[in-house]
Amino acid sequence: MKTVILIGALGKMGQAALTGLSKHKVITAGRSGNVDHLVDITNENSIRALYEKVGHFDAVVNTVGFCEYATFAEMTEAQWMTTVMSKMMGQINLVRIGQEYIADKGSFTLISGILNVKPIPCAIADATTSGAIDTFVKCVAYEMQRGTRINVVNPTVLTEAWDVYGDMMPGFEPVPSTLVGKAFERSVDGFINGEVLFVDA
Amino acid sequence: MKTVILIGALGKMGQAALTGLSKHKVITAGRSGNVDHLVDITNENSIRALYEKVGHFDAVVNTVGFCEYATFAEMTEAQWMTTVMSKMMGQINLVRIGQEYIADKGSFTLISGILNVKPIPCAIADATTSGAIDTFVKCVAYEMQRGTRINVVNPTVLTEAWDVYGDMMPGFEPVPSTLVGKAFERSVDGFINGEVLFVDA
């Protein structure tokens, strides 16, 4: 049994990840709500405080990254930066700071999203930062120390979120949360490193 | 003959691009030195001022994007952000603002770099932002308006820069500037859109 910090535990993607973490002691974290620890991944001090409070942990599973949606022509600099500082730099900082605290042979699992390989209107900032995170994981894997590993789950839309996102994703087939949960499980419990785990129908 | 704004004209990559732009009227730009216009791509006002001063143009070719180099363990938040705001957001802003000014059927050509697909030590921020730009170009191509196009040149190290970078890139084969120039030419003079033009031996 590993101690796993699950960030975004109350969200749909967090609940999907949770289905793959049933073997483990899961410490929940998120921006609000009934979680073990509050954390804002866009704030370095908040990230550090989370790790300090948890103490020993073997894995970090992040399922959050806020994105703004607009056409490229209309997307403002502020919308770009909000997305970059959450989905991209927030996740990089989870790893950058977390590497100081995580147990030997621990793992980080980040989240990207299928829109960087299957683009749709209004998702350019999401796609660009997902591409950044997929690349980051593939490249930084060679630098992980003390046997620690890193992977990223790149899912399509969840069946459980299809009522919200289905209209903007014509021709996409949603996948059940439990299948996405398996990708998180494969990252946390396997020996893979530097992989982008696509979960797409 | 097209009017092409070449940013970073005095650098080695700018000189490489120039070899592919001989048919055109090239307006040179850069942070310093003997160029037609000074521009700092990390500053939105500076980008807008460049476009305003040039007036009519058919193509933007960018060959600059500052990156900090350090191991992932040692790279600071400031080093990450310097890289993100230049190589990634600087280039995105060149397109975001430039789309308001560029002529119908014009083109943008950005620069990334081979380290996102061939990682080496100390280049994680370069690699991550190159991955972001490659993804951005592939996805935003579908949103370009008035027949405008966008591509990115992703070169390995230049033969002309091998004396500087060769030691940190064991097992890499440099390519001559003229070959990289052809990639820029293919982007500016072709009809391709949304392509990552790898130039690697």
mmCIF file of C-alpha atoms in Angstrom:
data_model
loop_
_atom_site.group_PDB
_atom_site.id
_atom_site.type_symbol
_atom_site.label_atom_id
_atom_site.label_comp_id
_atom_site.label_asym_id
_atom_site.label_seq_id
_atom_site.Cartn_x
_atom_site.Cartn_y
_atom_site.Cartn_z
ATOM 1 C CA MET A 1 0.000 0.000 0.000
ATOM 2 C CA LYS A 2 1.288 3.385 -1.014
ATOM 3 C CA THR A 3 0.394 6.809 0.289
ATOM 4 C CA VAL A 4 -0.988 8.765 -2.648
ATOM 5 C CA ILE A 5 -1.825 12.466 -2.704
ATOM 6 C CA LEU A 6 -4.766 12.941 -5.092
ATOM 7 C CA ILE A 7 -5.204 16.546 -6.173
ATOM 8 C CA GLY A 8 -8.620 17.467 -7.506
ATOM 9 C CA ALA A 9 -10.143 14.532 -5.713
ATOM 10 C CA LEU A 10 -13.714 15.832 -5.830
ATOM 11 C CA GLY A 11 -13.769 16.582 -9.544
ATOM 12 C CA LYS A 12 -14.914 14.145 -12.209
ATOM 13 C CA MET A 13 -11.336 13.406 -13.270
ATOM 14 C CA GLY A 14 -10.305 13.025 -9.640
ATOM 15 C CA GLN A 15 -13.108 10.532 -9.095
ATOM 16 C CA ALA A 16 -11.962 8.701 -12.224
ATOM 17 C CA ALA A 17 -8.417 8.497 -10.839
ATOM 18 C CA LEU A 18 -9.764 7.318 -7.508
ATOM 19 C CA THR A 19 -11.259 4.221 -9.118
ATOM 20 C CA GLY A 20 -7.704 3.115 -9.933
ATOM 21 C CA LEU A 21 -6.247 3.825 -6.499
ATOM 22 C CA SER A 22 -8.285 1.446 -4.344
ATOM 23 C CA LYS A 23 -5.204 -0.452 -3.110
ATOM 24 C CA HIS A 24 -3.722 2.655 -1.609
ATOM 25 C CA LYS A 25 -4.046 5.123 1.208
ATOM 26 C CA VAL A 26 -5.351 8.164 -0.645
ATOM 27 C CA ILE A 27 -4.912 11.635 0.819
ATOM 28 C CA THR A 28 -7.323 13.981 -0.930
ATOM 29 C CA ALA A 29 -6.539 17.562 -1.855
ATOM 30 C CA GLY A 30 -8.239 20.292 -3.821
ATOM 31 C CA ARG A 31 -9.111 23.963 -4.006
ATOM 32 C CA SER A 32 -12.251 23.634 -1.939
ATOM 33 C CA GLY A 33 -14.742 21.237 -0.426
ATOM 34 C CA ASN A 34 -14.462 18.265 1.850
ATOM 35 C CA VAL A 35 -10.857 17.197 1.230
ATOM 36 C CA ASP A 36 -8.001 16.318 3.578
ATOM 37 C CA HIS A 37 -5.953 19.333 2.480
ATOM 38 C CA LEU A 38 -6.714 22.504 0.554
ATOM 39 C CA VAL A 39 -4.245 23.330 -2.215
ATOM 40 C CA ASP A 40 -4.042 25.817 -5.072
ATOM 41 C CA ILE A 41 -1.582 24.504 -7.664
ATOM 42 C CA THR A 42 -1.050 27.992 -9.089
ATOM 43 C CA ASN A 43 0.517 29.044 -5.783
ATOM 44 C CA GLU A 44 3.978 27.682 -4.989
ATOM 45 C CA ASN A 45 3.609 28.298 -1.265
ATOM 46 C CA SER A 46 0.352 26.384 -1.250
ATOM 47 C CA ILE A 47 2.013 23.443 -3.025
ATOM 48 C CA ARG A 48 4.904 23.431 -0.570
ATOM 49 C CA ALA A 49 2.546 23.662 2.398
ATOM 50 C CA LEU A 50 0.613 20.632 1.110
ATOM 51 C CA TYR A 51 3.741 18.509 0.911
ATOM 52 C CA GLU A 52 4.944 19.711 4.319
ATOM 53 C CA LYS A 53 1.604 18.858 5.911
ATOM 54 C CA VAL A 54 1.356 15.411 4.362
ATOM 55 C CA GLY A 55 4.913 14.442 5.250
ATOM 56 C CA HIS A 56 5.651 10.998 3.835
ATOM 57 C CA PHE A 57 4.070 10.121 0.476
ATOM 58 C CA ASP A 58 4.854 7.761 -2.373
ATOM 59 C CA ALA A 59 2.855 9.236 -5.197
ATOM 60 C CA VAL A 60 1.266 12.439 -6.402
ATOM 61 C CA VAL A 61 -1.681 12.176 -8.758
ATOM 62 C CA ASN A 62 -2.849 15.478 -10.182
ATOM 63 C CA THR A 63 -6.168 15.735 -11.978
ATOM 64 C CA VAL A 64 -6.570 19.519 -12.150
ATOM 65 C CA GLY A 65 -5.472 22.271 -14.499
ATOM 66 C CA PHE A 66 -7.753 25.195 -15.188
ATOM 67 C CA CYS A 67 -8.156 26.225 -18.843
ATOM 68 C CA GLU A 68 -9.843 29.185 -20.475
ATOM 69 C CA TYR A 69 -11.802 28.503 -23.659
ATOM 70 C CA ALA A 70 -12.176 30.987 -26.506
ATOM 71 C CA THR A 71 -11.374 31.244 -30.182
ATOM 72 C CA PHE A 72 -7.744 32.114 -30.881
ATOM 73 C CA ALA A 73 -8.787 35.429 -32.396
ATOM 74 C CA GLU A 74 -10.619 36.396 -29.227
ATOM 75 C CA MET A 75 -8.459 34.842 -26.517
ATOM 76 C CA THR A 76 -6.809 37.526 -24.404
ATOM 77 C CA GLU A 77 -3.315 37.539 -22.946
ATOM 78 C CA ALA A 78 -4.929 37.159 -19.499
ATOM 79 C CA GLN A 79 -6.812 34.039 -20.612
ATOM 80 C CA TRP A 80 -3.609 32.562 -22.015
ATOM 81 C CA MET A 81 -1.725 33.264 -18.807
ATOM 82 C CA THR A 82 -4.445 31.869 -16.541
ATOM 83 C CA THR A 83 -4.244 28.620 -18.483
ATOM 84 C CA VAL A 84 -0.444 28.543 -18.634
ATOM 85 C CA MET A 85 -0.056 29.225 -14.919
ATOM 86 C CA SER A 86 -2.496 26.451 -13.938
ATOM 87 C CA LYS A 87 -2.459 23.578 -16.402
ATOM 88 C CA MET A 88 1.202 23.993 -17.373
ATOM 89 C CA MET A 89 3.285 25.766 -14.726
ATOM 90 C CA GLY A 90 1.048 24.579 -11.886
ATOM 91 C CA GLN A 91 1.728 20.984 -12.814
ATOM 92 C CA ILE A 92 5.433 21.572 -13.468
ATOM 93 C CA ASN A 93 5.666 23.193 -10.041
ATOM 94 C CA LEU A 94 3.915 20.214 -8.423
ATOM 95 C CA VAL A 95 6.807 18.104 -9.703
ATOM 96 C CA ARG A 96 9.557 20.680 -9.233
ATOM 97 C CA ILE A 97 8.702 21.216 -5.566
ATOM 98 C CA GLY A 98 7.456 17.688 -5.007
ATOM 99 C CA GLN A 99 10.782 16.142 -6.007
ATOM 100 C CA GLU A 100 12.186 17.512 -2.739
ATOM 101 C CA TYR A 101 9.585 15.684 -0.653
ATOM 102 C CA ILE A 102 8.508 12.503 -2.440
ATOM 103 C CA ALA A 103 9.698 9.115 -1.181
ATOM 104 C CA ASP A 104 12.376 7.153 -3.041
ATOM 105 C CA LYS A 105 10.875 5.266 -5.994
ATOM 106 C CA GLY A 106 7.808 7.480 -5.812
ATOM 107 C CA SER A 107 5.810 8.657 -8.801
ATOM 108 C CA PHE A 108 4.129 11.719 -10.199
ATOM 109 C CA THR A 109 1.151 11.390 -12.522
ATOM 110 C CA LEU A 110 -0.033 14.524 -14.288
ATOM 111 C CA ILE A 111 -3.029 15.240 -16.502
ATOM 112 C CA SER A 112 -3.184 16.607 -20.026
ATOM 113 C CA GLY A 113 -6.094 16.012 -22.418
ATOM 114 C CA ILE A 114 -6.826 14.742 -25.896
ATOM 115 C CA LEU A 115 -7.371 18.163 -27.471
ATOM 116 C CA ASN A 116 -3.668 18.547 -28.256
ATOM 117 C CA VAL A 117 -3.933 15.666 -30.708
ATOM 118 C CA LYS A 118 -7.607 16.095 -31.645
ATOM 119 C CA PRO A 119 -8.099 19.863 -31.835
ATOM 120 C CA ILE A 120 -11.534 21.472 -31.525
ATOM 121 C CA PRO A 121 -12.665 25.111 -31.636
ATOM 122 C CA CYS A 122 -12.022 27.311 -28.589
ATOM 123 C CA ALA A 123 -9.486 24.932 -27.001
ATOM 124 C CA ILE A 124 -6.187 26.370 -28.254
ATOM 125 C CA ALA A 125 -4.866 27.219 -24.771
ATOM 126 C CA ASP A 126 -5.884 23.813 -23.409
ATOM 127 C CA ALA A 127 -4.265 22.087 -26.395
ATOM 128 C CA THR A 128 -1.055 24.103 -26.221
ATOM 129 C CA THR A 129 -0.553 23.524 -22.494
ATOM 130 C CA SER A 130 -1.438 19.835 -22.853
ATOM 131 C CA GLY A 131 1.244 19.591 -25.526
ATOM 132 C CA ALA A 132 3.667 21.306 -23.171
ATOM 133 C CA ILE A 133 2.888 18.868 -20.341
ATOM 134 C CA ASP A 134 3.119 15.784 -22.564
ATOM 135 C CA THR A 135 6.517 16.997 -23.777
ATOM 136 C CA PHE A 136 7.660 17.931 -20.276
ATOM 137 C CA VAL A 137 6.886 14.453 -18.963
ATOM 138 C CA LYS A 138 8.609 12.663 -21.844
ATOM 139 C CA CYS A 139 11.768 14.747 -21.419
ATOM 140 C CA VAL A 140 12.005 15.227 -17.652
ATOM 141 C CA ALA A 141 11.683 11.471 -17.051
ATOM 142 C CA TYR A 142 15.411 11.162 -17.779
ATOM 143 C CA GLU A 143 16.182 13.531 -14.914
ATOM 144 C CA MET A 144 14.094 11.949 -12.164
ATOM 145 C CA GLN A 145 16.212 11.136 -9.129
ATOM 146 C CA ARG A 146 16.141 8.462 -6.396
ATOM 147 C CA GLY A 147 14.174 6.093 -8.607
ATOM 148 C CA THR A 148 11.201 8.418 -8.868
ATOM 149 C CA ARG A 149 9.067 8.314 -11.997
ATOM 150 C CA ILE A 150 6.699 10.568 -13.903
ATOM 151 C CA ASN A 151 3.889 9.949 -16.392
ATOM 152 C CA VAL A 152 0.896 11.820 -17.729
ATOM 153 C CA VAL A 153 -2.628 10.615 -18.426
ATOM 154 C CA ASN A 154 -4.075 12.123 -21.605
ATOM 155 C CA PRO A 155 -7.765 11.180 -21.641
ATOM 156 C CA THR A 156 -10.586 11.987 -23.983
ATOM 157 C CA VAL A 157 -13.837 13.195 -22.436
ATOM 158 C CA LEU A 158 -15.345 11.056 -19.687
ATOM 159 C CA THR A 159 -18.680 9.336 -20.165
ATOM 160 C CA GLU A 160 -19.608 10.939 -16.852
ATOM 161 C CA ALA A 161 -18.925 14.439 -18.279
ATOM 162 C CA TRP A 162 -20.433 13.893 -21.715
ATOM 163 C CA ASP A 163 -23.572 15.867 -20.828
ATOM 164 C CA VAL A 164 -21.389 18.934 -20.231
ATOM 165 C CA TYR A 165 -18.814 18.598 -23.043
ATOM 166 C CA GLY A 166 -20.557 16.452 -25.649
ATOM 167 C CA ASP A 167 -21.939 19.374 -27.634
ATOM 168 C CA MET A 168 -18.490 20.907 -28.179
ATOM 169 C CA MET A 169 -16.902 17.575 -29.130
ATOM 170 C CA PRO A 170 -18.758 16.225 -32.161
ATOM 171 C CA GLY A 171 -17.432 12.894 -33.342
ATOM 172 C CA PHE A 172 -15.701 12.094 -30.060
ATOM 173 C CA GLU A 173 -16.454 8.898 -28.178
ATOM 174 C CA PRO A 174 -16.360 9.291 -24.400
ATOM 175 C CA VAL A 175 -14.633 6.740 -22.177
ATOM 176 C CA PRO A 176 -15.797 5.514 -18.774
ATOM 177 C CA SER A 177 -14.101 6.834 -15.640
ATOM 178 C CA THR A 178 -12.978 3.340 -14.713
ATOM 179 C CA LEU A 179 -10.884 3.078 -17.891
ATOM 180 C CA VAL A 180 -9.197 6.397 -17.098
ATOM 181 C CA GLY A 181 -8.704 5.098 -13.545
ATOM 182 C CA LYS A 182 -6.723 2.207 -14.939
ATOM 183 C CA ALA A 183 -4.311 4.582 -16.636
ATOM 184 C CA PHE A 184 -3.658 6.280 -13.306
ATOM 185 C CA GLU A 185 -3.241 2.850 -11.711
ATOM 186 C CA ARG A 186 -0.781 1.799 -14.406
ATOM 187 C CA SER A 187 1.278 4.919 -13.759
ATOM 188 C CA VAL A 188 1.253 4.638 -9.952
ATOM 189 C CA ASP A 189 1.697 0.865 -9.655
ATOM 190 C CA GLY A 190 3.780 0.105 -12.737
ATOM 191 C CA PHE A 191 7.401 0.781 -13.543
ATOM 192 C CA ILE A 192 6.762 2.978 -16.573
ATOM 193 C CA ASN A 193 8.403 6.381 -16.765
ATOM 194 C CA GLY A 194 8.097 9.283 -19.202
ATOM 195 C CA GLU A 195 4.969 7.923 -20.846
ATOM 196 C CA VAL A 196 1.904 9.706 -22.147
ATOM 197 C CA LEU A 197 -0.983 7.369 -21.343
ATOM 198 C CA PHE A 198 -3.635 8.155 -23.929
ATOM 199 C CA VAL A 199 -7.092 6.958 -22.953
ATOM 200 C CA ASP A 200 -9.233 7.341 -26.021
ATOM 201 C CA ALA A 201 -11.909 5.246 -27.638
ATOM 202 C CA MET B 1 7.932 39.240 -53.997
ATOM 203 C CA LYS B 2 6.557 39.282 -50.486
ATOM 204 C CA THR B 3 7.344 41.631 -47.639
ATOM 205 C CA VAL B 4 8.718 39.481 -44.819
ATOM 206 C CA ILE B 5 9.456 40.610 -41.272
ATOM 207 C CA LEU B 6 12.429 38.584 -40.029
ATOM 208 C CA ILE B 7 12.789 38.699 -36.247
ATOM 209 C CA GLY B 8 16.199 37.809 -34.883
ATOM 210 C CA ALA B 9 17.771 38.643 -38.192
ATOM 211 C CA LEU B 10 21.306 39.049 -36.850
ATOM 212 C CA GLY B 11 21.423 35.739 -34.970
ATOM 213 C CA LYS B 12 22.690 32.491 -36.442
ATOM 214 C CA MET B 13 19.147 31.155 -36.894
ATOM 215 C CA GLY B 14 18.056 34.454 -38.406
ATOM 216 C CA GLN B 15 20.925 34.280 -40.874
ATOM 217 C CA ALA B 16 19.883 30.699 -41.663
ATOM 218 C CA ALA B 17 16.323 31.846 -42.368
ATOM 219 C CA LEU B 18 17.629 34.687 -44.500
ATOM 220 C CA THR B 19 19.245 32.222 -46.901
ATOM 221 C CA GLY B 20 15.747 31.008 -47.767
ATOM 222 C CA LEU B 21 14.202 34.447 -48.202
ATOM 223 C CA SER B 22 16.261 35.810 -51.091
ATOM 224 C CA LYS B 23 13.220 36.288 -53.357
ATOM 225 C CA HIS B 24 11.605 38.644 -50.914
ATOM 226 C CA LYS B 25 11.798 42.098 -49.429
ATOM 227 C CA VAL B 26 13.048 41.323 -45.925
ATOM 228 C CA ILE B 27 12.484 43.792 -43.104
ATOM 229 C CA THR B 28 14.865 42.933 -40.295
ATOM 230 C CA ALA B 29 13.996 43.139 -36.603
ATOM 231 C CA GLY B 30 15.677 42.190 -33.367
ATOM 232 C CA ARG B 31 16.425 43.182 -29.813
ATOM 233 C CA SER B 32 19.547 45.151 -30.692
ATOM 234 C CA GLY B 33 22.079 45.880 -33.394
ATOM 235 C CA ASN B 34 21.807 47.119 -36.949
ATOM 236 C CA VAL B 35 18.259 46.084 -37.835
ATOM 237 C CA ASP B 36 15.385 47.950 -39.471
ATOM 238 C CA HIS B 37 13.278 47.800 -36.299
ATOM 239 C CA LEU B 38 13.982 46.991 -32.668
ATOM 240 C CA VAL B 39 11.552 44.533 -31.070
ATOM 241 C CA ASP B 40 11.334 42.594 -27.800
ATOM 242 C CA ILE B 41 8.977 39.656 -28.293
ATOM 243 C CA THR B 42 8.374 39.378 -24.539
ATOM 244 C CA ASN B 43 6.710 42.799 -24.626
ATOM 245 C CA GLU B 44 3.277 43.032 -26.238
ATOM 246 C CA ASN B 45 3.547 46.779 -26.797
ATOM 247 C CA SER B 46 6.857 46.268 -28.546
ATOM 248 C CA ILE B 47 5.317 43.632 -30.825
ATOM 249 C CA ARG B 48 2.371 45.873 -31.664
ATOM 250 C CA ALA B 49 4.678 48.820 -32.322
ATOM 251 C CA LEU B 50 6.710 46.720 -34.755
ATOM 252 C CA TYR B 51 3.644 45.776 -36.778
ATOM 253 C CA GLU B 52 2.345 49.346 -36.735
ATOM 254 C CA LYS B 53 5.684 50.704 -37.971
ATOM 255 C CA VAL B 54 6.048 48.141 -40.758
ATOM 256 C CA GLY B 55 2.516 48.591 -42.021
ATOM 257 C CA HIS B 56 1.893 46.153 -44.862
ATOM 258 C CA PHE B 57 3.574 42.743 -44.623
ATOM 259 C CA ASP B 58 2.891 39.266 -45.996
ATOM 260 C CA ALA B 59 4.917 37.107 -43.658
ATOM 261 C CA VAL B 60 6.435 37.013 -40.200
ATOM 262 C CA VAL B 61 9.440 34.764 -39.664
ATOM 263 C CA ASN B 62 10.539 34.488 -36.057
ATOM 264 C CA THR B 63 13.883 32.964 -35.188
ATOM 265 C CA VAL B 64 14.192 33.986 -31.534
ATOM 266 C CA GLY B 65 13.071 32.583 -28.198
ATOM 267 C CA PHE B 66 15.288 32.896 -25.151
ATOM 268 C CA CYS B 67 15.722 29.773 -23.035
ATOM 269 C CA GLU B 68 17.360 29.199 -19.672
ATOM 270 C CA TYR B 69 19.394 26.022 -19.297
ATOM 271 C CA ALA B 70 19.770 24.083 -16.034
ATOM 272 C CA THR B 71 19.020 20.653 -14.664
ATOM 273 C CA PHE B 72 15.388 20.151 -13.699
ATOM 274 C CA ALA B 73 16.374 19.791 -10.045
ATOM 275 C CA GLU B 74 18.104 23.161 -10.080
ATOM 276 C CA MET B 75 15.946 25.179 -12.418
ATOM 277 C CA THR B 76 14.185 27.983 -10.581
ATOM 278 C CA GLU B 77 10.663 29.280 -11.103
ATOM 279 C CA ALA B 78 12.217 32.463 -12.507
ATOM 280 C CA GLN B 79 14.204 30.497 -15.070
ATOM 281 C CA TRP B 80 11.080 28.613 -16.109
ATOM 282 C CA MET B 81 9.096 31.814 -16.488
ATOM 283 C CA THR B 82 11.813 33.609 -18.467
ATOM 284 C CA THR B 83 11.739 30.747 -20.948
ATOM 285 C CA VAL B 84 7.947 30.471 -21.037
ATOM 286 C CA MET B 85 7.469 34.200 -21.580
ATOM 287 C CA SER B 86 9.968 34.343 -24.452
ATOM 288 C CA LYS B 87 10.059 31.098 -26.412
ATOM 289 C CA MET B 88 6.412 30.205 -25.800
ATOM 290 C CA MET B 89 4.217 33.202 -24.985
ATOM 291 C CA GLY B 90 6.445 35.587 -26.946
ATOM 292 C CA GLN B 91 5.868 33.579 -30.089
ATOM 293 C CA ILE B 92 2.166 33.026 -29.399
ATOM 294 C CA ASN B 93 1.817 36.794 -28.933
ATOM 295 C CA LEU B 94 3.608 37.437 -32.232
ATOM 296 C CA VAL B 95 0.809 35.487 -33.898
ATOM 297 C CA ARG B 96 -2.024 36.664 -31.652
ATOM 298 C CA ILE B 97 -1.256 40.343 -32.268
ATOM 299 C CA GLY B 98 0.083 39.783 -35.770
ATOM 300 C CA GLN B 99 -3.176 38.261 -36.995
ATOM 301 C CA GLU B 100 -4.687 41.757 -36.735
ATOM 302 C CA TYR B 101 -2.094 43.238 -39.087
ATOM 303 C CA ILE B 102 -0.873 40.590 -41.528
ATOM 304 C CA ALA B 103 -2.006 40.693 -45.163
ATOM 305 C CA ASP B 104 -4.588 38.228 -46.493
ATOM 306 C CA LYS B 105 -2.968 34.885 -47.344
ATOM 307 C CA GLY B 106 0.035 35.836 -45.231
ATOM 308 C CA SER B 107 2.055 33.415 -43.136
ATOM 309 C CA PHE B 108 3.673 33.100 -39.756
ATOM 310 C CA THR B 109 6.717 30.883 -39.285
ATOM 311 C CA LEU B 110 7.840 30.216 -35.731
ATOM 312 C CA ILE B 111 10.875 28.420 -34.296
ATOM 313 C CA SER B 112 11.063 25.503 -31.879
ATOM 314 C CA GLY B 113 14.036 23.120 -31.642
ATOM 315 C CA ILE B 114 14.863 19.454 -31.756
ATOM 316 C CA LEU B 115 15.346 19.032 -28.007
ATOM 317 C CA ASN B 116 11.643 18.294 -27.486
ATOM 318 C CA VAL B 117 12.047 15.080 -29.437
ATOM 319 C CA LYS B 118 15.735 14.428 -28.655
ATOM 320 C CA PRO B 119 16.127 15.441 -25.007
ATOM 321 C CA ILE B 120 19.499 16.347 -23.505
ATOM 322 C CA PRO B 121 20.508 17.412 -19.990
ATOM 323 C CA CYS B 122 19.751 20.964 -18.889
ATOM 324 C CA ALA B 123 17.265 21.653 -21.679
ATOM 325 C CA ILE B 124 13.944 20.832 -20.003
ATOM 326 C CA ALA B 125 12.529 24.357 -20.305
ATOM 327 C CA ASP B 126 13.628 24.613 -23.942
ATOM 328 C CA ALA B 127 12.117 21.187 -24.675
ATOM 329 C CA THR B 128 8.830 21.913 -22.883
ATOM 330 C CA THR B 129 8.282 25.243 -24.609
ATOM 331 C CA SER B 130 9.269 23.774 -27.981
ATOM 332 C CA GLY B 131 6.647 21.088 -27.423
ATOM 333 C CA ALA B 132 4.136 23.790 -26.592
ATOM 334 C CA ILE B 133 4.918 25.742 -29.776
ATOM 335 C CA ASP B 134 4.822 22.653 -32.012
ATOM 336 C CA THR B 135 1.420 21.792 -30.544
ATOM 337 C CA PHE B 136 0.177 25.377 -30.774
ATOM 338 C CA VAL B 137 1.034 25.552 -34.471
ATOM 339 C CA LYS B 138 -0.573 22.214 -35.309
ATOM 340 C CA CYS B 139 -3.807 23.185 -33.523
ATOM 341 C CA VAL B 140 -4.132 26.905 -34.255
ATOM 342 C CA ALA B 141 -3.719 26.301 -37.992
ATOM 343 C CA TYR B 142 -7.418 25.410 -38.143
ATOM 344 C CA GLU B 143 -8.305 28.850 -36.783
ATOM 345 C CA MET B 144 -6.244 31.030 -39.105
ATOM 346 C CA GLN B 145 -8.407 33.584 -40.885
ATOM 347 C CA ARG B 146 -8.308 35.364 -44.272
ATOM 348 C CA GLY B 147 -6.251 32.559 -45.785
ATOM 349 C CA THR B 148 -3.319 33.137 -43.454
ATOM 350 C CA ARG B 149 -1.119 30.176 -42.534
ATOM 351 C CA ILE B 150 1.234 29.151 -39.737
ATOM 352 C CA ASN B 151 4.105 26.675 -39.493
ATOM 353 C CA VAL B 152 7.074 26.080 -37.228
ATOM 354 C CA VAL B 153 10.642 25.141 -38.090
ATOM 355 C CA ASN B 154 12.107 22.632 -35.645
ATOM 356 C CA PRO B 155 15.818 22.421 -36.441
ATOM 357 C CA THR B 156 18.661 20.521 -34.877
ATOM 358 C CA VAL B 157 21.851 22.478 -34.147
ATOM 359 C CA LEU B 158 23.364 24.458 -37.018
ATOM 360 C CA THR B 159 26.730 23.554 -38.437
ATOM 361 C CA GLU B 160 27.567 27.224 -37.940
ATOM 362 C CA ALA B 161 26.814 26.942 -34.185
ATOM 363 C CA TRP B 162 28.409 23.542 -33.584
ATOM 364 C CA ASP B 163 31.475 25.091 -31.931
ATOM 365 C CA VAL B 164 29.194 26.558 -29.243
ATOM 366 C CA TYR B 165 26.708 23.711 -28.735
ATOM 367 C CA GLY B 166 28.552 20.611 -29.921
ATOM 368 C CA ASP B 167 29.894 19.677 -26.489
ATOM 369 C CA MET B 168 26.408 19.547 -24.951
ATOM 370 C CA MET B 169 24.941 17.560 -27.843
ATOM 371 C CA PRO B 170 26.889 14.310 -28.151
ATOM 372 C CA GLY B 171 25.674 12.114 -30.971
ATOM 373 C CA PHE B 172 23.908 14.919 -32.775
ATOM 374 C CA GLU B 173 24.705 15.737 -36.384
ATOM 375 C CA PRO B 174 24.517 19.441 -37.189
ATOM 376 C CA VAL B 175 22.825 20.709 -40.348
ATOM 377 C CA PRO B 176 23.948 23.598 -42.552
ATOM 378 C CA SER B 177 22.143 26.925 -42.323
ATOM 379 C CA THR B 178 21.127 26.681 -45.948
ATOM 380 C CA LEU B 179 19.095 23.527 -45.247
ATOM 381 C CA VAL B 180 17.283 25.271 -42.383
ATOM 382 C CA GLY B 181 16.774 28.228 -44.734
ATOM 383 C CA LYS B 182 14.911 25.924 -47.103
ATOM 384 C CA ALA B 183 12.452 25.002 -44.338
ATOM 385 C CA PHE B 184 11.679 28.672 -43.780
ATOM 386 C CA GLU B 185 11.337 29.103 -47.554
ATOM 387 C CA ARG B 186 8.979 26.140 -47.760
ATOM 388 C CA SER B 187 6.803 27.675 -45.052
ATOM 389 C CA VAL B 188 6.755 31.199 -46.500
ATOM 390 C CA ASP B 189 6.425 30.271 -50.180
ATOM 391 C CA GLY B 190 4.429 27.044 -49.987
ATOM 392 C CA PHE B 191 0.803 26.408 -49.165
ATOM 393 C CA ILE B 192 1.427 24.243 -46.114
ATOM 394 C CA ASN B 193 -0.307 25.079 -42.849
ATOM 395 C CA GLY B 194 -0.036 23.673 -39.341
ATOM 396 C CA GLU B 195 3.168 21.774 -40.051
ATOM 397 C CA VAL B 196 6.207 21.182 -37.876
ATOM 398 C CA LEU B 197 9.146 21.308 -40.293
ATOM 399 C CA PHE B 198 11.829 19.180 -38.691
ATOM 400 C CA VAL B 199 15.305 19.833 -40.045
ATOM 401 C CA ASP B 200 17.496 17.094 -38.689
ATOM 402 C CA ALA B 201 20.287 14.986 -40.127
#
